[in-house]
mmCIF file of N, CA, C and O in Angstrom:
data_model
loop_
_atom_site.group_PDB
_atom_site.id
_atom_site.type_symbol
_atom_site.label_atom_id
_atom_site.label_comp_id
_atom_site.label_asym_id
_atom_site.label_seq_id
_atom_site.Cartn_x
_atom_site.Cartn_y
_atom_site.Cartn_z
ATOM 1 N N UNK A 13 118.284 293.812 9.954
ATOM 2 C CA UNK A 13 118.870 293.050 10.650
ATOM 3 C C UNK A 13 118.597 291.540 10.812
ATOM 4 O O UNK A 13 117.322 291.356 9.925
ATOM 5 N N UNK A 14 119.339 290.432 11.228
ATOM 6 C CA UNK A 14 118.857 289.122 11.217
ATOM 7 C C UNK A 14 118.500 288.787 12.587
ATOM 8 O O UNK A 14 119.206 288.939 13.302
ATOM 9 N N UNK A 15 117.184 288.307 12.890
ATOM 10 C CA UNK A 15 116.947 287.618 13.961
ATOM 11 C C UNK A 15 116.929 286.228 13.837
ATOM 12 O O UNK A 15 115.947 285.760 13.307
ATOM 13 N N UNK A 16 117.922 285.655 14.457
ATOM 14 C CA UNK A 16 118.175 284.179 14.601
ATOM 15 C C UNK A 16 117.467 283.513 15.718
ATOM 16 O O UNK A 16 117.939 283.909 16.917
ATOM 17 N N UNK A 17 116.585 282.417 15.311
ATOM 18 C CA UNK A 17 116.352 281.672 16.649
ATOM 19 C C UNK A 17 116.718 280.159 16.250
ATOM 20 O O UNK A 17 116.600 279.573 15.256
ATOM 21 N N UNK A 18 117.605 279.691 17.247
ATOM 22 C CA UNK A 18 118.355 278.241 17.278
ATOM 23 C C UNK A 18 117.128 277.503 18.094
ATOM 24 O O UNK A 18 117.067 277.682 19.269
ATOM 25 N N UNK A 19 116.849 276.477 17.630
ATOM 26 C CA UNK A 19 115.935 275.500 18.171
ATOM 27 C C UNK A 19 116.454 274.068 18.288
ATOM 28 O O UNK A 19 116.990 273.424 17.399
ATOM 29 N N UNK A 20 116.367 273.712 19.734
ATOM 30 C CA UNK A 20 116.696 272.452 19.944
ATOM 31 C C UNK A 20 115.354 271.599 20.381
ATOM 32 O O UNK A 20 114.851 271.962 21.496
ATOM 33 N N UNK A 21 114.967 270.509 19.664
ATOM 34 C CA UNK A 21 113.838 269.889 20.128
ATOM 35 C C UNK A 21 114.266 268.914 21.064
ATOM 36 O O UNK A 21 115.279 268.521 21.522
ATOM 37 N N UNK A 22 113.156 268.462 22.073
ATOM 38 C CA UNK A 22 113.231 267.471 23.170
ATOM 39 C C UNK A 22 113.639 266.271 22.368
ATOM 40 O O UNK A 22 113.290 265.885 21.241
ATOM 41 N N UNK A 23 114.489 265.330 23.232
ATOM 42 C CA UNK A 23 114.885 263.956 22.727
ATOM 43 C C UNK A 23 113.776 263.023 21.982
ATOM 44 O O UNK A 23 113.956 262.194 21.220
ATOM 45 N N UNK A 24 112.556 263.410 22.800
ATOM 46 C CA UNK A 24 111.472 262.265 22.165
ATOM 47 C C UNK A 24 110.998 262.680 20.956
ATOM 48 O O UNK A 24 110.141 262.090 20.251
ATOM 49 N N UNK A 25 111.155 263.918 20.327
ATOM 50 C CA UNK A 25 110.807 264.342 18.983
ATOM 51 C C UNK A 25 111.687 263.609 17.957
ATOM 52 O O UNK A 25 112.738 263.883 17.993
ATOM 53 N N UNK A 26 111.031 262.663 17.291
ATOM 54 C CA UNK A 26 111.938 261.916 16.213
ATOM 55 C C UNK A 26 112.227 262.701 15.056
ATOM 56 O O UNK A 26 111.723 263.750 14.803
ATOM 57 N N UNK A 27 113.275 262.175 14.325
ATOM 58 C CA UNK A 27 113.790 262.862 13.189
ATOM 59 C C UNK A 27 112.611 262.984 12.330
ATOM 60 O O UNK A 27 112.522 263.908 11.490
ATOM 61 N N UNK A 28 111.856 261.921 12.224
ATOM 62 C CA UNK A 28 110.543 261.969 11.100
ATOM 63 C C UNK A 28 109.707 263.127 11.775
ATOM 64 O O UNK A 28 108.872 263.777 10.663
ATOM 65 N N UNK A 29 109.571 263.260 12.841
ATOM 66 C CA UNK A 29 108.463 264.227 13.395
ATOM 67 C C UNK A 29 109.114 265.576 12.956
ATOM 68 O O UNK A 29 108.315 266.685 12.619
ATOM 69 N N UNK A 30 110.457 265.656 13.301
ATOM 70 C CA UNK A 30 110.947 266.928 12.887
ATOM 71 C C UNK A 30 110.755 267.422 11.546
ATOM 72 O O UNK A 30 110.448 268.555 11.421
ATOM 73 N N UNK A 31 111.043 266.374 10.690
ATOM 74 C CA UNK A 31 110.863 266.687 9.303
ATOM 75 C C UNK A 31 109.518 267.100 8.809
ATOM 76 O O UNK A 31 109.153 268.121 7.915
ATOM 77 N N UNK A 32 108.457 266.548 9.570
ATOM 78 C CA UNK A 32 107.016 266.820 9.323
ATOM 79 C C UNK A 32 106.780 268.474 9.897
ATOM 80 O O UNK A 32 105.921 269.130 9.297
ATOM 81 N N UNK A 33 107.467 268.670 10.857
ATOM 82 C CA UNK A 33 107.191 270.010 11.575
ATOM 83 C C UNK A 33 107.565 271.059 10.615
ATOM 84 O O UNK A 33 107.122 272.209 10.732
ATOM 85 N N UNK A 34 108.695 270.868 10.140
ATOM 86 C CA UNK A 34 109.453 272.199 9.347
ATOM 87 C C UNK A 34 108.474 272.968 8.513
ATOM 88 O O UNK A 34 108.526 274.000 8.368
ATOM 89 N N UNK A 35 107.702 272.019 7.480
ATOM 90 C CA UNK A 35 106.694 272.968 6.728
ATOM 91 C C UNK A 35 105.691 273.529 7.419
ATOM 92 O O UNK A 35 105.431 274.882 6.997
ATOM 93 N N UNK A 36 105.315 272.970 8.484
ATOM 94 C CA UNK A 36 104.296 273.688 9.342
ATOM 95 C C UNK A 36 104.688 275.029 10.111
ATOM 96 O O UNK A 36 104.409 276.163 10.046
ATOM 97 N N UNK A 37 106.235 275.010 10.591
ATOM 98 C CA UNK A 37 106.945 276.036 11.081
ATOM 99 C C UNK A 37 107.117 277.276 10.066
ATOM 100 O O UNK A 37 106.851 278.314 10.322
ATOM 101 N N UNK A 38 107.557 276.623 8.770
ATOM 102 C CA UNK A 38 107.778 277.704 7.894
ATOM 103 C C UNK A 38 106.462 278.357 7.452
ATOM 104 O O UNK A 38 106.467 279.721 7.177
ATOM 105 N N UNK A 39 105.309 277.654 7.112
ATOM 106 C CA UNK A 39 104.144 278.399 7.081
ATOM 107 C C UNK A 39 103.761 279.307 8.063
ATOM 108 O O UNK A 39 103.166 280.614 7.660
ATOM 109 N N UNK A 40 104.029 279.063 9.272
ATOM 110 C CA UNK A 40 103.637 280.000 10.515
ATOM 111 C C UNK A 40 104.509 281.176 10.274
ATOM 112 O O UNK A 40 103.891 282.167 10.336
ATOM 113 N N UNK A 41 105.822 280.987 9.930
ATOM 114 C CA UNK A 41 106.551 282.393 10.223
ATOM 115 C C UNK A 41 106.475 282.956 8.791
ATOM 116 O O UNK A 41 106.709 284.349 8.790
ATOM 117 N N UNK A 42 106.002 282.217 7.610
ATOM 118 C CA UNK A 42 105.836 282.940 6.404
ATOM 119 C C UNK A 42 104.827 284.415 6.746
ATOM 120 O O UNK A 42 104.737 285.364 6.192
ATOM 121 N N UNK A 43 103.911 284.097 7.565
ATOM 122 C CA UNK A 43 102.844 285.162 7.983
ATOM 123 C C UNK A 43 103.621 286.291 8.619
ATOM 124 O O UNK A 43 102.945 287.388 8.575
ATOM 125 N N UNK A 44 104.819 286.006 9.023
ATOM 126 C CA UNK A 44 105.170 287.378 9.646
ATOM 127 C C UNK A 44 105.635 288.312 8.780
ATOM 128 O O UNK A 44 105.838 289.434 9.105
ATOM 129 N N UNK A 45 105.814 288.077 7.602
ATOM 130 C CA UNK A 45 106.227 288.881 6.510
ATOM 131 C C UNK A 45 104.921 289.942 6.407
ATOM 132 O O UNK A 45 105.153 291.065 5.659
ATOM 133 N N UNK A 46 103.913 289.793 6.909
ATOM 134 C CA UNK A 46 102.764 290.801 6.906
ATOM 135 C C UNK A 46 103.115 291.849 7.692
ATOM 136 O O UNK A 46 102.400 293.036 7.691
ATOM 137 N N UNK A 47 103.843 291.620 8.818
ATOM 138 C CA UNK A 47 104.352 292.680 9.472
ATOM 139 C C UNK A 47 105.101 293.729 8.743
ATOM 140 O O UNK A 47 106.163 293.438 8.374
ATOM 141 N N UNK A 48 104.910 295.114 8.972
ATOM 142 C CA UNK A 48 105.761 296.018 8.302
ATOM 143 C C UNK A 48 107.334 295.800 8.744
ATOM 144 O O UNK A 48 107.392 295.928 9.923
ATOM 145 N N UNK A 49 108.248 295.891 8.046
ATOM 146 C CA UNK A 49 109.698 295.715 8.303
ATOM 147 C C UNK A 49 110.035 294.516 8.336
ATOM 148 O O UNK A 49 111.441 294.284 8.576
ATOM 149 N N UNK A 50 109.531 293.403 8.383
ATOM 150 C CA UNK A 50 109.906 291.935 8.242
ATOM 151 C C UNK A 50 109.801 291.614 6.700
ATOM 152 O O UNK A 50 108.762 291.780 5.988
ATOM 153 N N UNK A 51 110.947 291.221 5.935
ATOM 154 C CA UNK A 51 111.295 291.240 4.836
ATOM 155 C C UNK A 51 111.280 289.755 4.153
ATOM 156 O O UNK A 51 111.138 289.267 3.138
ATOM 157 N N UNK A 52 111.433 288.835 5.281
ATOM 158 C CA UNK A 52 111.568 287.145 4.829
ATOM 159 C C UNK A 52 112.091 286.591 6.061
ATOM 160 O O UNK A 52 112.616 286.930 6.886
ATOM 161 N N UNK A 53 111.708 285.217 5.732
ATOM 162 C CA UNK A 53 111.985 284.296 6.715
ATOM 163 C C UNK A 53 112.478 282.877 6.201
ATOM 164 O O UNK A 53 111.886 282.454 4.907
ATOM 165 N N UNK A 54 113.532 282.371 6.789
ATOM 166 C CA UNK A 54 114.165 281.401 6.041
ATOM 167 C C UNK A 54 114.548 280.221 7.215
ATOM 168 O O UNK A 54 114.824 280.483 8.266
ATOM 169 N N UNK A 55 114.285 278.977 7.026
ATOM 170 C CA UNK A 55 114.565 277.989 7.911
ATOM 171 C C UNK A 55 115.595 277.202 7.279
ATOM 172 O O UNK A 55 115.740 276.876 6.248
ATOM 173 N N UNK A 56 116.568 276.857 8.168
ATOM 174 C CA UNK A 56 117.525 275.925 7.943
ATOM 175 C C UNK A 56 117.807 274.757 8.898
ATOM 176 O O UNK A 56 118.259 274.877 9.957
ATOM 177 N N UNK A 57 117.302 273.440 8.465
ATOM 178 C CA UNK A 57 117.216 272.404 9.406
ATOM 179 C C UNK A 57 118.843 272.086 9.283
ATOM 180 O O UNK A 57 119.505 272.097 8.279
ATOM 181 N N UNK A 58 119.181 271.525 10.683
ATOM 182 C CA UNK A 58 120.648 270.936 10.799
ATOM 183 C C UNK A 58 120.787 269.789 9.951
ATOM 184 O O UNK A 58 119.864 269.056 9.829
ATOM 185 N N UNK A 59 121.895 269.739 9.223
ATOM 186 C CA UNK A 59 122.249 268.514 8.534
ATOM 187 C C UNK A 59 123.048 267.511 9.056
ATOM 188 O O UNK A 59 123.200 266.233 8.420
ATOM 189 N N UNK A 60 123.507 267.745 10.212
ATOM 190 C CA UNK A 60 124.269 266.812 11.138
ATOM 191 C C UNK A 60 123.380 266.375 12.270
ATOM 192 O O UNK A 60 123.193 267.313 13.124
ATOM 193 N N UNK A 61 123.031 264.959 12.490
ATOM 194 C CA UNK A 61 122.308 264.501 13.787
ATOM 195 C C UNK A 61 123.203 264.230 14.780
ATOM 196 O O UNK A 61 123.640 262.975 14.593
ATOM 197 N N UNK A 62 123.396 265.125 15.805
ATOM 198 C CA UNK A 62 124.308 264.700 16.943
ATOM 199 C C UNK A 62 123.573 265.549 18.168
ATOM 200 O O UNK A 62 122.922 266.475 18.036
ATOM 201 N N UNK A 63 123.873 264.875 19.213
ATOM 202 C CA UNK A 63 123.327 265.135 20.630
ATOM 203 C C UNK A 63 123.682 266.719 20.764
ATOM 204 O O UNK A 63 122.695 267.480 21.366
ATOM 205 N N UNK A 64 125.028 267.243 20.397
ATOM 206 C CA UNK A 64 125.274 268.490 20.642
ATOM 207 C C UNK A 64 124.970 269.541 19.619
ATOM 208 O O UNK A 64 125.686 270.799 19.882
ATOM 209 N N UNK A 65 124.074 269.303 18.929
ATOM 210 C CA UNK A 65 123.686 270.268 17.938
ATOM 211 C C UNK A 65 122.268 270.598 18.191
ATOM 212 O O UNK A 65 121.345 269.976 18.525
ATOM 213 N N UNK A 66 121.870 271.882 17.664
ATOM 214 C CA UNK A 66 120.644 272.377 17.410
ATOM 215 C C UNK A 66 119.977 271.887 16.405
ATOM 216 O O UNK A 66 120.686 271.441 15.586
ATOM 217 N N UNK A 67 118.937 271.763 16.166
ATOM 218 C CA UNK A 67 118.015 270.969 15.165
ATOM 219 C C UNK A 67 117.526 271.964 13.983
ATOM 220 O O UNK A 67 117.534 271.695 12.959
ATOM 221 N N UNK A 68 117.422 273.269 14.355
ATOM 222 C CA UNK A 68 116.617 274.092 13.356
ATOM 223 C C UNK A 68 117.295 275.725 13.689
ATOM 224 O O UNK A 68 117.470 275.992 14.794
ATOM 225 N N UNK A 69 117.483 276.159 12.566
ATOM 226 C CA UNK A 69 117.713 277.772 12.715
ATOM 227 C C UNK A 69 116.605 278.656 11.940
ATOM 228 O O UNK A 69 116.455 278.127 10.515
ATOM 229 N N UNK A 70 115.821 279.341 12.496
ATOM 230 C CA UNK A 70 115.114 280.290 11.872
ATOM 231 C C UNK A 70 115.791 281.488 11.772
ATOM 232 O O UNK A 70 116.086 282.245 12.768
ATOM 233 N N UNK A 71 115.776 282.136 10.487
ATOM 234 C CA UNK A 71 116.441 283.338 10.310
ATOM 235 C C UNK A 71 115.201 284.360 9.866
ATOM 236 O O UNK A 71 114.651 284.161 8.753
ATOM 237 N N UNK A 72 114.982 285.467 10.507
ATOM 238 C CA UNK A 72 114.027 286.482 10.041
ATOM 239 C C UNK A 72 114.825 287.781 9.631
ATOM 240 O O UNK A 72 115.748 288.247 10.512
ATOM 241 N N UNK A 73 114.700 287.986 8.492
ATOM 242 C CA UNK A 73 114.983 289.375 7.941
ATOM 243 C C UNK A 73 114.201 290.315 8.145
ATOM 244 O O UNK A 73 113.074 290.313 7.775
ATOM 245 N N UNK A 74 114.643 291.525 9.030
ATOM 246 C CA UNK A 74 113.656 292.657 9.512
ATOM 247 C C UNK A 74 114.440 293.854 9.803
ATOM 248 O O UNK A 74 115.704 293.924 9.992
ATOM 249 N N UNK A 75 113.679 294.924 9.789
ATOM 250 C CA UNK A 75 114.232 296.169 10.157
ATOM 251 C C UNK A 75 114.290 296.063 11.797
ATOM 252 O O UNK A 75 113.399 295.313 12.134
ATOM 253 N N UNK A 76 115.269 296.572 12.439
ATOM 254 C CA UNK A 76 115.458 296.740 13.823
ATOM 255 C C UNK A 76 114.051 297.081 14.429
ATOM 256 O O UNK A 76 113.558 296.671 15.595
ATOM 257 N N UNK A 77 113.513 298.144 13.867
ATOM 258 C CA UNK A 77 112.258 298.656 14.571
ATOM 259 C C UNK A 77 110.987 297.684 14.469
ATOM 260 O O UNK A 77 110.131 298.021 15.075
ATOM 261 N N UNK A 78 111.112 296.463 13.677
ATOM 262 C CA UNK A 78 109.941 295.694 13.578
ATOM 263 C C UNK A 78 110.170 294.538 14.735
ATOM 264 O O UNK A 78 109.189 293.921 14.718
ATOM 265 N N UNK A 79 111.249 294.656 15.386
ATOM 266 C CA UNK A 79 111.272 293.575 16.526
ATOM 267 C C UNK A 79 110.102 293.688 17.397
ATOM 268 O O UNK A 79 109.661 292.533 17.836
ATOM 269 N N UNK A 80 109.732 294.849 17.903
ATOM 270 C CA UNK A 80 108.646 294.913 18.923
ATOM 271 C C UNK A 80 107.425 294.460 18.364
ATOM 272 O O UNK A 80 106.673 293.783 19.115
ATOM 273 N N UNK A 81 107.211 294.748 17.104
ATOM 274 C CA UNK A 81 106.087 294.452 16.392
ATOM 275 C C UNK A 81 105.847 292.907 16.283
ATOM 276 O O UNK A 81 104.793 292.370 16.420
ATOM 277 N N UNK A 82 107.054 292.343 16.009
ATOM 278 C CA UNK A 82 107.047 290.739 15.838
ATOM 279 C C UNK A 82 106.831 290.009 17.117
ATOM 280 O O UNK A 82 106.070 289.046 17.476
ATOM 281 N N UNK A 83 107.618 290.625 18.175
ATOM 282 C CA UNK A 83 107.521 290.163 19.549
ATOM 283 C C UNK A 83 106.072 290.027 20.022
ATOM 284 O O UNK A 83 105.565 289.074 20.816
ATOM 285 N N UNK A 84 105.298 291.093 19.473
ATOM 286 C CA UNK A 84 103.991 291.274 19.953
ATOM 287 C C UNK A 84 102.723 290.524 19.193
ATOM 288 O O UNK A 84 101.734 290.618 19.458
ATOM 289 N N UNK A 85 103.247 290.110 18.233
ATOM 290 C CA UNK A 85 102.223 289.646 17.090
ATOM 291 C C UNK A 85 101.860 288.093 17.375
ATOM 292 O O UNK A 85 102.213 287.376 18.181
ATOM 293 N N UNK A 86 100.539 287.906 16.632
ATOM 294 C CA UNK A 86 99.889 286.565 16.848
ATOM 295 C C UNK A 86 100.592 285.629 16.530
ATOM 296 O O UNK A 86 100.544 284.370 17.144
ATOM 297 N N UNK A 87 101.538 285.776 15.504
ATOM 298 C CA UNK A 87 102.296 284.725 15.049
ATOM 299 C C UNK A 87 103.363 284.115 15.939
ATOM 300 O O UNK A 87 103.667 283.160 16.001
ATOM 301 N N UNK A 88 104.026 285.269 16.265
ATOM 302 C CA UNK A 88 105.166 284.906 17.686
ATOM 303 C C UNK A 88 104.494 284.074 18.696
ATOM 304 O O UNK A 88 104.962 283.039 19.305
ATOM 305 N N UNK A 89 103.390 284.521 19.372
ATOM 306 C CA UNK A 89 102.601 283.954 20.313
ATOM 307 C C UNK A 89 102.153 282.401 19.910
ATOM 308 O O UNK A 89 102.284 281.666 20.658
ATOM 309 N N UNK A 90 101.777 282.498 18.660
ATOM 310 C CA UNK A 90 101.366 281.308 18.303
ATOM 311 C C UNK A 90 102.519 280.278 18.052
ATOM 312 O O UNK A 90 102.339 278.886 18.488
ATOM 313 N N UNK A 91 103.757 280.513 17.565
ATOM 314 C CA UNK A 91 104.796 279.803 17.720
ATOM 315 C C UNK A 91 105.353 279.338 19.138
ATOM 316 O O UNK A 91 105.514 278.073 19.137
ATOM 317 N N UNK A 92 105.265 280.103 20.001
ATOM 318 C CA UNK A 92 105.527 279.725 21.357
ATOM 319 C C UNK A 92 104.448 278.712 21.954
ATOM 320 O O UNK A 92 104.746 277.617 22.678
ATOM 321 N N UNK A 93 103.028 278.973 21.458
ATOM 322 C CA UNK A 93 102.154 278.245 22.202
ATOM 323 C C UNK A 93 101.985 276.863 21.681
ATOM 324 O O UNK A 93 101.920 275.929 22.154
ATOM 325 N N UNK A 94 102.157 276.871 20.348
ATOM 326 C CA UNK A 94 101.916 275.568 19.572
ATOM 327 C C UNK A 94 103.263 274.546 19.797
ATOM 328 O O UNK A 94 103.060 273.475 19.690
ATOM 329 N N UNK A 95 104.517 275.036 19.666
ATOM 330 C CA UNK A 95 105.616 274.511 19.593
ATOM 331 C C UNK A 95 106.543 274.390 20.713
ATOM 332 O O UNK A 95 107.520 273.752 20.923
ATOM 333 N N UNK A 96 106.118 275.207 21.807
ATOM 334 C CA UNK A 96 107.019 275.513 22.903
ATOM 335 C C UNK A 96 107.194 274.310 23.731
ATOM 336 O O UNK A 96 108.403 274.104 24.302
ATOM 337 N N UNK A 97 106.237 273.315 23.924
ATOM 338 C CA UNK A 97 106.169 272.149 24.603
ATOM 339 C C UNK A 97 107.301 271.070 23.913
ATOM 340 O O UNK A 97 107.591 270.246 24.450
ATOM 341 N N UNK A 98 107.558 271.369 22.665
ATOM 342 C CA UNK A 98 108.286 270.287 21.905
ATOM 343 C C UNK A 98 109.752 270.725 22.074
ATOM 344 O O UNK A 98 110.514 270.038 21.661
ATOM 345 N N UNK A 99 110.043 272.005 22.726
ATOM 346 C CA UNK A 99 111.399 272.562 22.621
ATOM 347 C C UNK A 99 112.128 272.059 23.756
ATOM 348 O O UNK A 99 111.674 272.528 25.109
ATOM 349 N N UNK A 100 113.374 271.778 23.837
ATOM 350 C CA UNK A 100 114.128 271.490 24.953
ATOM 351 C C UNK A 100 114.839 272.759 25.304
ATOM 352 O O UNK A 100 115.065 273.177 26.258
ATOM 353 N N UNK A 101 115.466 273.508 24.369
ATOM 354 C CA UNK A 101 115.790 274.964 24.509
ATOM 355 C C UNK A 101 115.872 275.591 23.003
ATOM 356 O O UNK A 101 115.831 275.082 22.140
ATOM 357 N N UNK A 102 116.187 276.995 23.273
ATOM 358 C CA UNK A 102 116.277 277.609 21.990
ATOM 359 C C UNK A 102 117.346 278.916 22.478
ATOM 360 O O UNK A 102 117.452 279.250 23.624
ATOM 361 N N UNK A 103 117.769 279.543 21.394
ATOM 362 C CA UNK A 103 118.768 280.580 21.676
ATOM 363 C C UNK A 103 118.413 281.643 20.551
ATOM 364 O O UNK A 103 117.906 281.374 19.455
ATOM 365 N N UNK A 104 118.576 282.938 21.077
ATOM 366 C CA UNK A 104 117.816 283.917 20.140
ATOM 367 C C UNK A 104 119.202 284.872 20.031
ATOM 368 O O UNK A 104 119.995 285.214 20.796
ATOM 369 N N UNK A 105 119.531 285.295 18.564
ATOM 370 C CA UNK A 105 120.664 286.026 18.403
ATOM 371 C C UNK A 105 120.259 287.132 17.221
ATOM 372 O O UNK A 105 119.889 286.745 16.102
ATOM 373 N N UNK A 106 120.451 288.426 17.552
ATOM 374 C CA UNK A 106 120.188 289.313 16.613
ATOM 375 C C UNK A 106 121.556 289.898 16.012
ATOM 376 O O UNK A 106 122.497 290.262 17.008
ATOM 377 N N UNK A 107 121.446 290.201 14.863
ATOM 378 C CA UNK A 107 122.973 290.457 14.222
ATOM 379 C C UNK A 107 122.510 291.462 12.938
ATOM 380 O O UNK A 107 121.502 291.399 12.456
ATOM 381 N N UNK A 108 123.679 292.225 12.810
ATOM 382 C CA UNK A 108 123.747 293.013 11.398
ATOM 383 C C UNK A 108 123.707 292.175 10.176
ATOM 384 O O UNK A 108 124.284 290.948 10.227
ATOM 385 N N UNK A 109 123.268 292.604 9.278
ATOM 386 C CA UNK A 109 123.255 291.662 7.768
ATOM 387 C C UNK A 109 124.737 292.075 7.169
ATOM 388 O O UNK A 109 125.264 293.024 7.521
ATOM 389 N N UNK A 110 124.972 290.900 6.788
ATOM 390 C CA UNK A 110 126.455 291.018 5.791
ATOM 391 C C UNK A 110 127.330 290.465 6.644
ATOM 392 O O UNK A 110 128.003 289.759 6.835
#
């Protein structure tokens, strides 16, 4: 399945700050592939800068059974602790591949 996380940063996070955060976020999520059943992570920064758009899509390719291990992982908790204060909102969407 694909576990999608849509991220909207707070308005005070500048475009330059967002660009600097993306490699850090990618490096953090790359560690999740150490969890059995997680096959890869891809970040997709939004290419249209408008108020009504989310800023980033984090797509995790995983077996459905790996979701619980991901939720409890140190990297998931680090994501929330390290970046949570920068987020205005996020949306989670799980879907079948294909």
